[in-house]
Coordinates of C-alpha atoms in Angstrom, one line a residue:
Chain A
M797 CA -86.3 -93.6 32.6
D798 CA -89.9 -94.6 32.3
T799 CA -90.6 -97.0 29.4
D800 CA -94.2 -96.6 28.7
M801 CA -93.9 -97.8 25.1
G802 CA -96.6 -95.8 23.2
S803 CA -98.7 -98.9 22.5
N804 CA -101.1 -97.0 20.2
S805 CA -98.5 -95.1 18.3
P806 CA -99.9 -94.0 14.9
S807 CA -98.4 -95.4 11.7
V808 CA -95.3 -93.6 10.7
P809 CA -94.9 -93.3 6.9
S810 CA -91.8 -91.0 6.9
E811 CA -89.5 -93.4 8.7
R812 CA -90.0 -96.6 6.8
P813 CA -88.5 -96.4 3.3
G814 CA -90.9 -99.0 1.9
T815 CA -94.1 -97.2 2.8
D816 CA -93.7 -93.6 1.6
P817 CA -93.8 -91.9 -1.8
R818 CA -90.0 -91.5 -1.8
G819 CA -89.6 -95.2 -2.3
L820 CA -91.9 -95.2 -5.3
W821 CA -90.3 -92.1 -6.8
F822 CA -86.9 -93.6 -6.4
C823 CA -87.9 -96.8 -8.2
L824 CA -89.3 -94.7 -11.0
S825 CA -86.1 -92.8 -11.3
V826 CA -84.1 -96.1 -11.5
L827 CA -86.5 -97.3 -14.2
G828 CA -85.8 -94.0 -16.1
L829 CA -82.2 -94.7 -15.6
V830 CA -82.5 -98.2 -17.1
I831 CA -84.5 -96.9 -20.1
L832 CA -81.9 -94.2 -20.8
A833 CA -79.1 -96.7 -20.4
G834 CA -80.8 -98.8 -23.1
L835 CA -81.1 -95.8 -25.4
S836 CA -77.5 -95.0 -24.8
L837 CA -76.4 -98.4 -25.9
R838 CA -78.6 -98.3 -29.0
F839 CA -77.9 -94.8 -30.5
G840 CA -74.7 -93.5 -32.0
L841 CA -73.0 -93.0 -35.3
R842 CA -73.4 -96.7 -36.1
P843 CA -77.1 -97.7 -36.0
T844 CA -77.7 -100.9 -34.0
G845 CA -80.8 -102.9 -33.1
W846 CA -82.1 -104.0 -29.7
D847 CA -81.4 -107.7 -30.6
Q848 CA -77.7 -106.9 -31.1
I849 CA -77.6 -105.1 -27.7
L850 CA -79.2 -108.1 -26.0
A851 CA -76.8 -110.4 -27.8
A852 CA -73.8 -108.3 -26.9
L853 CA -74.8 -108.3 -23.2
T854 CA -75.7 -112.0 -22.9
D855 CA -73.9 -113.9 -25.7
Y856 CA -71.1 -111.7 -26.9
D857 CA -69.9 -112.5 -30.4
R858 CA -66.4 -111.0 -30.8
M859 CA -66.6 -111.0 -34.6
N860 CA -69.8 -109.1 -34.9
P861 CA -69.0 -105.4 -35.5
D862 CA -72.3 -104.1 -34.0
Q863 CA -71.7 -106.1 -30.9
I864 CA -68.1 -104.9 -30.7
V865 CA -69.2 -101.3 -30.9
I866 CA -71.8 -101.9 -28.1
R867 CA -69.6 -103.9 -25.9
A868 CA -66.2 -102.2 -26.3
I869 CA -67.3 -98.6 -26.9
R870 CA -70.8 -97.8 -25.8
L871 CA -70.9 -100.0 -22.6
P872 CA -67.8 -98.5 -21.0
R873 CA -69.0 -95.1 -22.1
L874 CA -72.3 -95.7 -20.4
A875 CA -70.7 -97.0 -17.3
G876 CA -68.4 -94.0 -17.2
A877 CA -71.4 -91.6 -17.5
I878 CA -73.3 -93.4 -14.7
L879 CA -70.3 -93.4 -12.3
A880 CA -69.4 -89.8 -13.1
G881 CA -73.0 -88.5 -12.8
A882 CA -73.7 -90.5 -9.6
S883 CA -70.3 -89.4 -8.1
L884 CA -70.8 -85.7 -8.8
G885 CA -74.4 -85.8 -7.6
V886 CA -73.5 -87.5 -4.3
A887 CA -70.4 -85.3 -3.9
G888 CA -72.6 -82.2 -4.4
A889 CA -75.2 -83.5 -1.9
L890 CA -72.5 -84.2 0.7
M891 CA -70.9 -80.8 0.2
Q892 CA -74.2 -78.9 0.4
G893 CA -75.3 -80.9 3.5
M894 CA -72.0 -80.5 5.3
T895 CA -71.6 -76.8 4.7
R896 CA -75.3 -76.1 4.9
N897 CA -74.8 -74.0 1.8
P898 CA -77.1 -74.5 -1.2
L899 CA -74.5 -73.1 -3.5
A900 CA -71.8 -75.6 -2.5
D901 CA -70.5 -77.5 -5.5
P902 CA -67.3 -79.3 -6.1
G903 CA -66.8 -77.1 -9.2
L904 CA -67.5 -73.8 -7.4
F905 CA -65.4 -74.8 -4.4
G906 CA -62.3 -75.4 -6.5
V907 CA -62.1 -79.2 -6.1
N908 CA -62.5 -79.9 -9.8
A909 CA -60.0 -77.2 -10.7
G910 CA -57.5 -78.7 -8.3
A911 CA -57.9 -82.1 -9.8
A912 CA -57.6 -80.7 -13.3
L913 CA -54.3 -78.9 -12.4
G914 CA -53.1 -82.2 -11.1
V915 CA -53.9 -83.9 -14.4
V916 CA -52.2 -81.1 -16.4
V917 CA -49.1 -81.5 -14.4
C918 CA -49.2 -85.2 -14.9
I919 CA -49.6 -84.8 -18.7
M920 CA -46.8 -82.3 -18.9
F921 CA -44.1 -83.6 -16.6
L922 CA -44.8 -87.3 -16.6
G923 CA -46.0 -87.6 -20.2
Q924 CA -49.0 -89.6 -19.2
T925 CA -52.0 -89.7 -21.5
D926 CA -54.1 -92.5 -20.0
P927 CA -56.9 -91.4 -17.7
A928 CA -56.3 -94.3 -15.4
S929 CA -52.9 -92.9 -14.5
F930 CA -54.4 -89.5 -13.7
I931 CA -56.1 -90.7 -10.5
W932 CA -53.4 -90.0 -7.9
V933 CA -52.5 -86.6 -9.2
A934 CA -56.2 -85.7 -9.6
L935 CA -56.8 -86.8 -6.0
G936 CA -53.7 -84.8 -4.9
G937 CA -54.8 -81.7 -6.8
A938 CA -58.4 -82.0 -5.4
L939 CA -57.1 -82.4 -1.9
V940 CA -54.7 -79.4 -2.1
A941 CA -57.5 -77.2 -3.6
S942 CA -60.0 -78.3 -0.9
L943 CA -57.5 -77.6 1.9
L944 CA -56.8 -74.2 0.4
V945 CA -60.4 -73.3 0.1
F946 CA -61.1 -74.5 3.7
L947 CA -58.2 -72.5 5.1
L948 CA -59.0 -69.3 3.1
G949 CA -62.7 -69.8 3.9
G950 CA -61.9 -69.4 7.6
G951 CA -60.9 -72.8 8.8
G952 CA -63.0 -74.2 11.6
Q953 CA -65.3 -71.2 11.6
A954 CA -65.8 -71.2 7.9
N955 CA -68.9 -69.4 6.9
P956 CA -70.8 -70.2 3.6
A957 CA -70.2 -66.9 1.9
R958 CA -66.5 -66.9 2.6
L959 CA -66.2 -70.5 1.4
V960 CA -67.8 -69.6 -1.9
L961 CA -65.5 -66.7 -2.4
A962 CA -62.4 -68.8 -1.4
G963 CA -63.6 -71.5 -3.9
A964 CA -63.9 -68.9 -6.7
A965 CA -60.4 -67.6 -5.9
V966 CA -58.8 -71.0 -5.8
S967 CA -60.6 -72.1 -8.9
A968 CA -59.4 -69.1 -10.8
L969 CA -55.9 -69.5 -9.6
F970 CA -55.7 -73.2 -10.4
L971 CA -57.3 -72.7 -13.8
A972 CA -54.7 -69.9 -14.6
L973 CA -51.9 -72.2 -13.6
S974 CA -53.3 -75.0 -15.8
R975 CA -53.5 -72.6 -18.7
T976 CA -50.0 -71.3 -18.2
A977 CA -48.7 -74.8 -18.2
L978 CA -50.5 -75.6 -21.4
I979 CA -49.2 -72.6 -23.3
V980 CA -45.7 -73.9 -22.6
S981 CA -46.4 -77.4 -23.8
H982 CA -48.1 -78.0 -27.2
Q983 CA -48.3 -81.7 -26.8
A984 CA -50.0 -81.5 -23.4
L985 CA -52.5 -79.1 -24.9
E986 CA -53.6 -81.8 -27.4
V987 CA -54.3 -84.3 -24.7
Y988 CA -55.8 -81.7 -22.4
R989 CA -58.0 -80.1 -25.0
F990 CA -60.0 -83.3 -25.4
W991 CA -60.1 -84.3 -21.8
V992 CA -61.0 -80.9 -20.3
L993 CA -64.4 -80.6 -22.1
G994 CA -65.6 -83.5 -20.0
G995 CA -66.7 -86.6 -22.0
F996 CA -66.9 -90.3 -22.0
N997 CA -65.8 -91.3 -25.5
G998 CA -62.3 -92.1 -24.4
V999 CA -63.4 -94.2 -21.4
D1000 CA -62.6 -97.9 -21.6
F1001 CA -63.1 -100.7 -19.2
A1002 CA -59.4 -100.7 -18.1
T1003 CA -59.9 -97.1 -16.9
I1004 CA -63.1 -97.9 -15.1
N1005 CA -61.6 -100.9 -13.4
T1006 CA -58.7 -98.8 -12.1
L1007 CA -61.0 -96.2 -10.8
L1008 CA -63.8 -98.4 -9.5
P1009 CA -62.3 -98.9 -6.0
F1010 CA -62.2 -95.2 -5.5
F1011 CA -65.8 -94.7 -6.5
A1012 CA -66.7 -97.6 -4.3
V1013 CA -65.0 -96.1 -1.3
G1014 CA -66.6 -92.7 -1.9
F1015 CA -70.1 -94.2 -2.2
V1016 CA -69.7 -96.3 0.9
I1017 CA -68.6 -93.3 3.0
A1018 CA -71.5 -91.4 1.6
I1019 CA -74.0 -94.0 2.7
F1020 CA -72.5 -94.2 6.2
A1021 CA -72.3 -90.4 6.5
A1022 CA -76.0 -89.9 5.8
I1023 CA -77.1 -90.3 9.4
T1024 CA -74.3 -88.0 10.6
L1025 CA -75.3 -85.4 8.0
N1026 CA -78.9 -85.5 9.2
A1027 CA -77.6 -84.6 12.6
L1028 CA -75.1 -82.0 11.3
M1029 CA -77.9 -80.2 9.4
L1030 CA -79.4 -79.3 12.8
G1031 CA -76.3 -77.2 13.5
E1032 CA -72.9 -78.2 14.9
D1033 CA -74.0 -77.8 18.6
T1034 CA -77.0 -80.0 18.1
A1035 CA -74.9 -82.6 16.2
R1036 CA -72.4 -82.7 19.1
S1037 CA -75.2 -83.0 21.6
L1038 CA -76.4 -86.0 19.5
G1039 CA -73.0 -87.6 19.9
V1040 CA -71.5 -86.7 16.5
R1041 CA -67.8 -86.0 16.5
V1042 CA -68.1 -83.0 14.2
G1043 CA -64.5 -82.5 13.3
S1044 CA -63.8 -86.1 12.3
A1045 CA -67.2 -86.4 10.5
Q1046 CA -66.3 -83.4 8.4
L1047 CA -62.9 -84.8 7.7
V1048 CA -64.3 -88.1 6.5
I1049 CA -67.0 -86.5 4.4
G1050 CA -64.5 -84.1 2.9
L1051 CA -62.3 -87.1 2.0
A1052 CA -65.3 -88.8 0.3
I1053 CA -65.9 -85.6 -1.7
V1054 CA -62.3 -85.4 -2.8
I1055 CA -62.2 -89.1 -3.8
L1056 CA -65.4 -89.0 -5.8
C1057 CA -64.5 -85.7 -7.6
G1058 CA -60.9 -86.7 -8.1
A1059 CA -61.9 -90.1 -9.7
T1060 CA -64.5 -88.4 -11.9
V1061 CA -62.1 -85.7 -13.1
A1062 CA -59.4 -88.2 -13.8
M1063 CA -61.9 -90.2 -15.9
A1064 CA -63.8 -87.6 -17.7
G1065 CA -62.4 -84.1 -17.0
P1066 CA -63.9 -81.4 -14.9
I1067 CA -67.7 -81.5 -15.5
A1068 CA -69.5 -78.4 -14.3
F1069 CA -72.9 -77.9 -12.8
V1070 CA -73.8 -81.6 -12.1
G1071 CA -72.7 -81.3 -8.4
L1072 CA -74.7 -78.1 -8.0
I1073 CA -77.9 -78.9 -9.8
V1074 CA -78.4 -82.6 -9.0
P1075 CA -78.8 -82.1 -5.2
H1076 CA -81.4 -79.5 -5.8
L1077 CA -83.4 -81.8 -8.1
A1078 CA -82.9 -84.6 -5.5
R1079 CA -84.1 -82.4 -2.7
W1080 CA -87.3 -81.8 -4.6
R1081 CA -88.2 -85.5 -4.1
A1082 CA -86.1 -86.6 -1.1
G1083 CA -86.8 -83.7 1.2
P1084 CA -84.4 -83.0 4.1
D1085 CA -83.5 -86.6 4.8
M1086 CA -79.9 -87.2 3.7
R1087 CA -80.3 -90.9 3.4
W1088 CA -82.8 -90.4 0.6
M1089 CA -80.7 -87.5 -0.7
M1090 CA -77.8 -89.9 -1.3
L1091 CA -79.9 -92.3 -3.3
Y1092 CA -81.7 -89.7 -5.3
S1093 CA -78.5 -87.7 -6.0
A1094 CA -76.8 -90.8 -7.3
S1095 CA -79.7 -91.7 -9.5
F1096 CA -80.6 -88.2 -10.8
G1097 CA -76.9 -87.5 -11.4
A1098 CA -76.5 -90.6 -13.5
I1099 CA -79.7 -89.7 -15.4
L1100 CA -78.5 -86.2 -16.1
M1101 CA -75.1 -87.5 -17.2
I1102 CA -76.5 -90.2 -19.6
S1103 CA -78.9 -87.6 -21.0
A1104 CA -76.1 -85.2 -21.6
D1105 CA -74.0 -87.8 -23.3
L1106 CA -77.0 -89.0 -25.4
A1107 CA -78.0 -85.4 -26.4
G1108 CA -74.4 -84.8 -27.5
R1109 CA -74.8 -87.6 -30.0
L1110 CA -77.7 -85.7 -31.8
P1111 CA -76.8 -84.5 -35.3
L1112 CA -77.7 -81.0 -34.1
F1113 CA -74.5 -81.0 -32.0
G1114 CA -72.3 -82.6 -34.6
G1115 CA -73.0 -86.1 -33.5
N1116 CA -70.3 -86.2 -30.8
M1117 CA -70.5 -83.2 -28.4
Q1118 CA -68.8 -83.8 -25.1
A1119 CA -71.1 -84.6 -22.2
G1120 CA -69.5 -82.0 -20.0
V1121 CA -70.5 -79.3 -22.4
M1122 CA -74.0 -80.8 -22.8
S1123 CA -74.5 -81.1 -19.0
A1124 CA -73.7 -77.4 -18.5
M1125 CA -76.2 -76.6 -21.4
I1126 CA -78.9 -78.7 -19.7
G1127 CA -77.9 -77.9 -16.1
G1128 CA -77.7 -74.1 -16.4
P1129 CA -81.3 -73.5 -17.5
A1130 CA -82.5 -76.2 -15.1
L1131 CA -80.9 -74.4 -12.2
I1132 CA -82.5 -71.1 -13.3
W1133 CA -85.8 -72.8 -13.5
L1134 CA -85.4 -74.3 -10.0
V1135 CA -84.4 -71.0 -8.5
R1136 CA -87.3 -69.2 -10.1
R1137 CA -89.8 -71.9 -9.2
N1138 CA -89.6 -71.7 -5.4
G1139 CA -86.3 -70.2 -4.6
V1140 CA -83.4 -72.4 -3.5
S1141 CA -84.3 -74.2 -0.3
K1142 CA -82.5 -73.1 2.8
L1143 CA -80.4 -75.8 4.3
Chain B
M1205 CA -67.1 -82.3 48.1
S1206 CA -69.1 -85.5 48.2
Q1207 CA -69.1 -87.2 44.8
T1208 CA -72.8 -88.1 44.6
A1209 CA -74.1 -86.0 41.7
R1210 CA -73.8 -87.7 38.3
L1211 CA -72.8 -84.4 36.6
S1212 CA -70.3 -82.0 38.1
A1213 CA -67.6 -79.5 37.2
R1214 CA -64.3 -79.1 39.1
D1215 CA -62.0 -76.1 38.9
L1216 CA -63.5 -75.3 35.5
A1217 CA -61.8 -72.6 33.5
V1218 CA -62.8 -71.4 30.0
S1219 CA -61.3 -68.5 28.1
F1220 CA -62.3 -66.8 24.9
P1221 CA -59.7 -64.7 23.1
G1222 CA -59.0 -61.7 25.4
M1223 CA -61.3 -62.8 28.1
Q1224 CA -61.5 -65.4 30.8
V1225 CA -65.2 -66.5 31.1
L1226 CA -65.1 -69.2 33.8
K1227 CA -62.5 -68.9 36.5
G1228 CA -62.0 -72.1 38.4
L1229 CA -65.7 -73.0 38.9
T1230 CA -66.8 -76.0 40.9
L1231 CA -70.4 -77.1 40.8
E1232 CA -72.6 -80.2 41.2
I1233 CA -75.8 -80.6 39.3
P1234 CA -78.2 -82.3 41.9
D1235 CA -79.6 -85.5 40.5
T1236 CA -83.4 -85.7 39.6
K1237 CA -83.8 -82.0 40.5
M1238 CA -84.5 -78.9 38.5
T1239 CA -81.5 -76.6 38.6
V1240 CA -81.6 -73.1 37.1
I1241 CA -78.5 -71.1 36.5
I1242 CA -78.9 -67.3 36.7
G1243 CA -76.6 -64.4 36.5
P1244 CA -76.0 -61.1 34.7
N1245 CA -75.2 -61.0 30.9
A1246 CA -71.7 -62.3 30.1
C1247 CA -71.2 -63.9 33.5
G1248 CA -70.6 -67.3 31.8
K1249 CA -74.1 -69.0 32.2
S1250 CA -74.3 -70.4 28.7
T1251 CA -70.5 -71.2 28.6
L1252 CA -71.0 -73.2 31.8
L1253 CA -74.0 -75.1 30.4
R1254 CA -72.1 -75.7 27.1
S1255 CA -69.1 -76.9 29.0
L1256 CA -71.2 -79.3 31.1
A1257 CA -72.4 -80.8 27.8
R1258 CA -68.9 -81.0 26.3
L1259 CA -70.0 -78.5 23.5
Q1260 CA -67.3 -76.1 24.8
T1261 CA -63.6 -76.9 24.8
I1262 CA -62.3 -76.1 28.3
G1263 CA -59.1 -74.6 29.4
A1264 CA -58.5 -76.2 32.7
G1265 CA -60.4 -78.3 35.2
T1266 CA -62.8 -81.2 34.4
V1267 CA -66.4 -81.9 33.8
V1268 CA -67.3 -85.2 35.3
L1269 CA -70.2 -87.4 34.1
D1270 CA -70.7 -90.7 36.0
G1271 CA -67.2 -90.5 37.4
K1272 CA -65.4 -89.9 34.1
A1273 CA -64.1 -86.8 32.4
I1274 CA -66.8 -85.9 29.8
H1275 CA -64.5 -84.3 27.3
K1276 CA -62.5 -87.5 27.0
E1277 CA -65.5 -89.9 26.8
N1278 CA -67.0 -91.4 23.7
S1279 CA -69.4 -88.7 22.4
R1280 CA -72.1 -91.2 21.5
S1281 CA -72.0 -92.8 24.9
V1282 CA -72.4 -89.4 26.5
A1283 CA -75.2 -88.6 24.2
R1284 CA -77.2 -91.6 25.5
R1285 CA -77.0 -90.1 29.0
L1286 CA -77.0 -86.4 28.6
A1287 CA -78.8 -84.2 26.1
I1288 CA -78.6 -80.5 25.6
L1289 CA -80.9 -78.2 23.6
P1290 CA -78.6 -75.4 22.4
Q1291 CA -79.7 -71.8 21.8
M1292 CA -81.2 -71.1 18.4
P1293 CA -80.7 -74.5 16.7
T1294 CA -81.2 -74.6 12.9
A1295 CA -83.2 -77.0 10.8
P1296 CA -83.3 -77.5 7.0
E1297 CA -86.4 -76.3 5.3
G1298 CA -89.3 -78.7 5.0
L1299 CA -88.2 -80.9 7.9
L1300 CA -91.2 -82.5 9.6
V1301 CA -91.6 -82.5 13.3
R1302 CA -91.5 -86.3 13.4
D1303 CA -88.3 -86.3 11.4
L1304 CA -86.7 -83.8 13.7
V1305 CA -87.7 -85.8 16.7
T1306 CA -86.4 -89.0 15.0
R1307 CA -83.0 -87.4 14.7
G1308 CA -82.9 -87.4 18.5
R1309 CA -82.4 -91.2 18.1
T1310 CA -79.0 -90.6 16.4
P1311 CA -76.8 -91.8 19.3
H1312 CA -78.9 -95.0 19.6
Q1313 CA -78.6 -95.7 15.8
S1314 CA -75.8 -97.0 13.6
A1315 CA -75.4 -97.3 9.9
L1316 CA -76.1 -101.0 10.2
R1317 CA -79.0 -100.8 12.7
Q1318 CA -80.9 -97.7 11.5
W1319 CA -84.3 -98.1 13.0
S1320 CA -85.9 -100.3 15.6
K1321 CA -89.2 -100.6 17.5
K1322 CA -87.5 -99.0 20.5
D1323 CA -86.7 -95.9 18.4
A1324 CA -90.3 -95.7 17.1
A1325 CA -91.6 -95.9 20.7
A1326 CA -89.2 -93.3 22.0
V1327 CA -90.2 -90.9 19.2
S1328 CA -94.0 -91.5 19.8
Q1329 CA -93.5 -91.0 23.5
A1330 CA -91.5 -87.8 23.1
L1331 CA -94.2 -86.4 20.8
E1332 CA -96.8 -87.3 23.3
L1333 CA -95.1 -85.9 26.3
T1334 CA -94.7 -82.5 24.5
G1335 CA -98.2 -82.6 23.1
M1336 CA -96.8 -82.6 19.5
T1337 CA -98.4 -85.8 18.3
D1338 CA -101.0 -83.9 16.3
N1339 CA -98.4 -81.7 14.7
A1340 CA -96.0 -84.6 13.9
H1341 CA -96.5 -84.3 10.1
R1342 CA -96.2 -80.5 9.9
P1343 CA -93.0 -78.9 8.6
L1344 CA -91.1 -77.1 11.4
E1345 CA -91.3 -73.7 9.7
T1346 CA -95.1 -73.7 9.8
L1347 CA -95.2 -73.9 13.6
S1348 CA -95.5 -71.0 16.1
G1349 CA -92.5 -70.2 18.2
G1350 CA -93.9 -72.1 21.2
Q1351 CA -94.7 -75.2 19.2
R1352 CA -91.3 -75.1 17.5
Q1353 CA -89.6 -75.0 20.9
R1354 CA -91.7 -78.0 22.0
A1355 CA -90.7 -79.8 18.9
W1356 CA -87.0 -79.3 19.7
L1357 CA -87.6 -80.3 23.2
A1358 CA -89.2 -83.5 21.9
M1359 CA -86.1 -84.2 19.9
A1360 CA -84.0 -83.9 23.1
L1361 CA -86.5 -86.2 24.9
A1362 CA -86.3 -88.8 22.2
Q1363 CA -82.6 -89.1 23.0
Q1364 CA -83.9 -90.7 26.3
T1365 CA -81.2 -89.3 28.5
D1366 CA -81.3 -89.1 32.3
I1367 CA -79.9 -85.6 32.2
L1368 CA -81.3 -82.8 30.1
L1369 CA -79.7 -79.4 29.7
L1370 CA -81.6 -76.4 28.3
D1371 CA -79.9 -73.2 27.2
E1372 CA -82.4 -70.3 27.6
P1373 CA -85.3 -72.4 26.3
T1374 CA -87.8 -69.5 26.8
T1375 CA -86.0 -67.0 24.6
Y1376 CA -88.3 -65.4 22.0
L1377 CA -91.4 -66.8 23.6
D1378 CA -94.2 -64.7 25.0
L1379 CA -95.1 -65.1 28.7
P1380 CA -97.9 -67.6 28.3
H1381 CA -95.6 -69.8 26.1
Q1382 CA -92.7 -69.4 28.6
I1383 CA -95.0 -70.7 31.4
E1384 CA -96.3 -73.4 29.2
L1385 CA -92.8 -74.6 28.3
L1386 CA -91.5 -74.5 31.9
N1387 CA -94.6 -76.3 33.2
L1388 CA -93.9 -79.0 30.6
V1389 CA -90.2 -79.2 31.6
Q1390 CA -91.2 -79.4 35.3
R1391 CA -93.7 -82.1 34.6
L1392 CA -91.0 -84.1 32.7
N1393 CA -88.7 -83.6 35.7
R1394 CA -91.4 -84.8 38.2
D1395 CA -92.8 -87.6 36.1
T1396 CA -89.8 -89.1 34.5
G1397 CA -87.2 -88.3 37.1
R1398 CA -84.9 -86.6 34.6
T1399 CA -82.3 -84.3 36.0
V1400 CA -82.8 -80.9 34.4
A1401 CA -80.4 -77.9 34.4
M1402 CA -81.2 -74.8 32.4
V1403 CA -80.2 -71.2 32.0
L1404 CA -82.9 -68.7 32.5
H1405 CA -82.9 -64.9 32.3
D1406 CA -86.1 -64.3 34.2
I1407 CA -85.3 -64.5 37.9
N1408 CA -88.9 -64.8 39.0
L1409 CA -89.5 -67.7 36.6
A1410 CA -86.3 -69.3 38.0
A1411 CA -87.5 -68.8 41.6
R1412 CA -90.8 -70.4 40.7
F1413 CA -89.6 -73.5 38.8
A1414 CA -86.2 -74.3 40.3
D1415 CA -85.5 -76.8 43.1
H1416 CA -81.9 -75.5 43.1
I1417 CA -80.6 -72.1 41.9
V1418 CA -77.0 -71.4 41.0
A1419 CA -76.2 -67.7 40.9
L1420 CA -73.1 -66.9 38.8
K1421 CA -71.0 -63.8 38.9
D1422 CA -67.8 -63.1 37.0
G1423 CA -67.3 -66.7 36.0
Q1424 CA -67.7 -68.1 39.5
V1425 CA -70.5 -69.5 41.6
H1426 CA -71.6 -66.6 43.8
L1427 CA -74.2 -68.6 45.7
Q1428 CA -76.3 -71.7 45.3
G1429 CA -79.1 -73.4 47.1
P1430 CA -82.9 -73.5 47.2
P1431 CA -84.7 -70.4 45.8
D1432 CA -85.7 -68.9 49.1
Q1433 CA -82.0 -69.0 50.2
V1434 CA -80.6 -67.6 46.9
I1435 CA -83.2 -65.2 45.8
T1436 CA -82.7 -62.5 48.4
E1437 CA -82.3 -58.8 48.4
S1438 CA -78.6 -59.0 49.2
T1439 CA -77.9 -61.6 46.4
M1440 CA -79.7 -59.5 43.9
Q1441 CA -77.6 -56.6 44.9
G1442 CA -74.4 -58.6 45.0
V1443 CA -74.9 -60.5 41.7
F1444 CA -76.9 -58.1 39.5
G1445 CA -76.3 -54.9 41.3
L1446 CA -80.0 -54.6 41.4
A1447 CA -81.8 -52.8 44.2
C1448 CA -85.0 -54.6 44.9
T1449 CA -87.5 -55.9 47.4
V1450 CA -88.1 -59.6 47.6
I1451 CA -91.5 -60.7 48.7
S1452 CA -93.1 -64.1 49.0
D1453 CA -95.2 -64.9 45.9
P1454 CA -98.8 -64.8 47.3
V1455 CA -99.9 -67.7 45.0
H1456 CA -96.9 -70.1 44.8
A1457 CA -95.1 -69.0 48.0
N1458 CA -91.7 -68.8 46.2
P1459 CA -89.5 -65.6 46.4
H1460 CA -90.5 -62.9 44.0
V1461 CA -88.3 -60.0 43.0
I1462 CA -89.7 -56.5 42.7
P1463 CA -87.1 -54.2 41.3
A1464 CA -86.9 -50.9 43.1

């Protein structure tokens, strides 16, 4: 191989993260995230001042009611929203990238419904009511649903349209099973009713600590999978030619999706739309590079989730509307706007 | 059979449901030469090329790269020695030429070592060799068919492999762009010493650009050798069932098929 290193190679903005607009935009989005996080700590039924927030974070006074509210209620709620938003955003980006299907979404593909059925079973038969104890059943349900969708969608030769249909069918089936179970058990319905709307007001640090390793594993896989996904988006043949082991890559990425969605559903219920809409918003700034897609999807997902949680605290919505409901109310119109603006980008 | 060629197939058999495509085929791809595989539709040309590049799961036999069975080797290690440009690859919307070519570096990268000067040099060099440097910052979908094919070729070149396989690289190109692309591939072969093997439909282009021609029929090698030995009236009749006259191309002196 000749090695005439192109000595006068032009500067290459698109391959060094520090030197192109994507870096700047990402910093801006993180700044927005920090501002929203501040607002999320400040506003709620009990008015608190910035000084109390600062004190609660740096010099916690366990006797001060304002600081207790901030530290014990709003902070875990904020952390939950960030984790859930980032997870769903990243899971959606992984799914859309892997299936090369712009409509891929953990909600549409039945993963959330599977996790939800797992949780219902857990509430009914095991009498559990603590979100932290939902994790394994949620993961199990999500896994079963994903496998079903994959098999119904055509297995190894799955095509996008068939996957969407299989996802819809499996979602409908699992939802019906959940509902049947709930009709039978009144007590389960009470727990479920609150959890299924998707919200963060029940989240505490104990739950987050239990789920944190799962989120961490999901995010780490996502970061490592980005290069592989970049190759996979050129088609499976090209990916193989570039040395990607396509089957095992899809398996690992699928596992990350199941873990991220399962943990999120266990914590906050099945939250619709975030996994679908966030990757589209992210693509608008990140372009077709999956490494940037992961970063942007995490940050935009967290922003959307905090915004939804904040908007739910407005008096207009009764002061405590579930974030899952709000995210669908924000996400639905946003998706319509995106589609009308320039069509959904082909993947 | 002397084991000199780096890439070879031995007793290769591949079946699709209800049909055996390759039937115990043995073949060596001569090092540093341009090899062109020809044959009628559905004779197994693409399947052979894809099997040689381990894209195709094989039923029996082996494909050997550098003395080892390619289907059992580490895929990344293979990808640093052998590249294939498949038919009709797809790209996400908005992908810039440079970013596409950059993805050719995938087998040289890892999550911990994502980008190096060597990668940048390989990408610049691939763009230069294919004449795509000026188009590096254009999205793929804004390019003409010929430019797009050169961009994909640049991606395969950035992989910096000694062996390059091309599956019908001239499909959907008009004649001037076919010639342009094949000239480019030939220059790469001559200048960088890369072994090239490709599938072509056009026999006259095959005769003009190949050092070595492999004529396939019914999943087996019918005949192989230099163009003037393979492109003959009897081979055309035997392989394609084509009645023709073969003359010597008055300009390039290679065999030229004139169908009857």
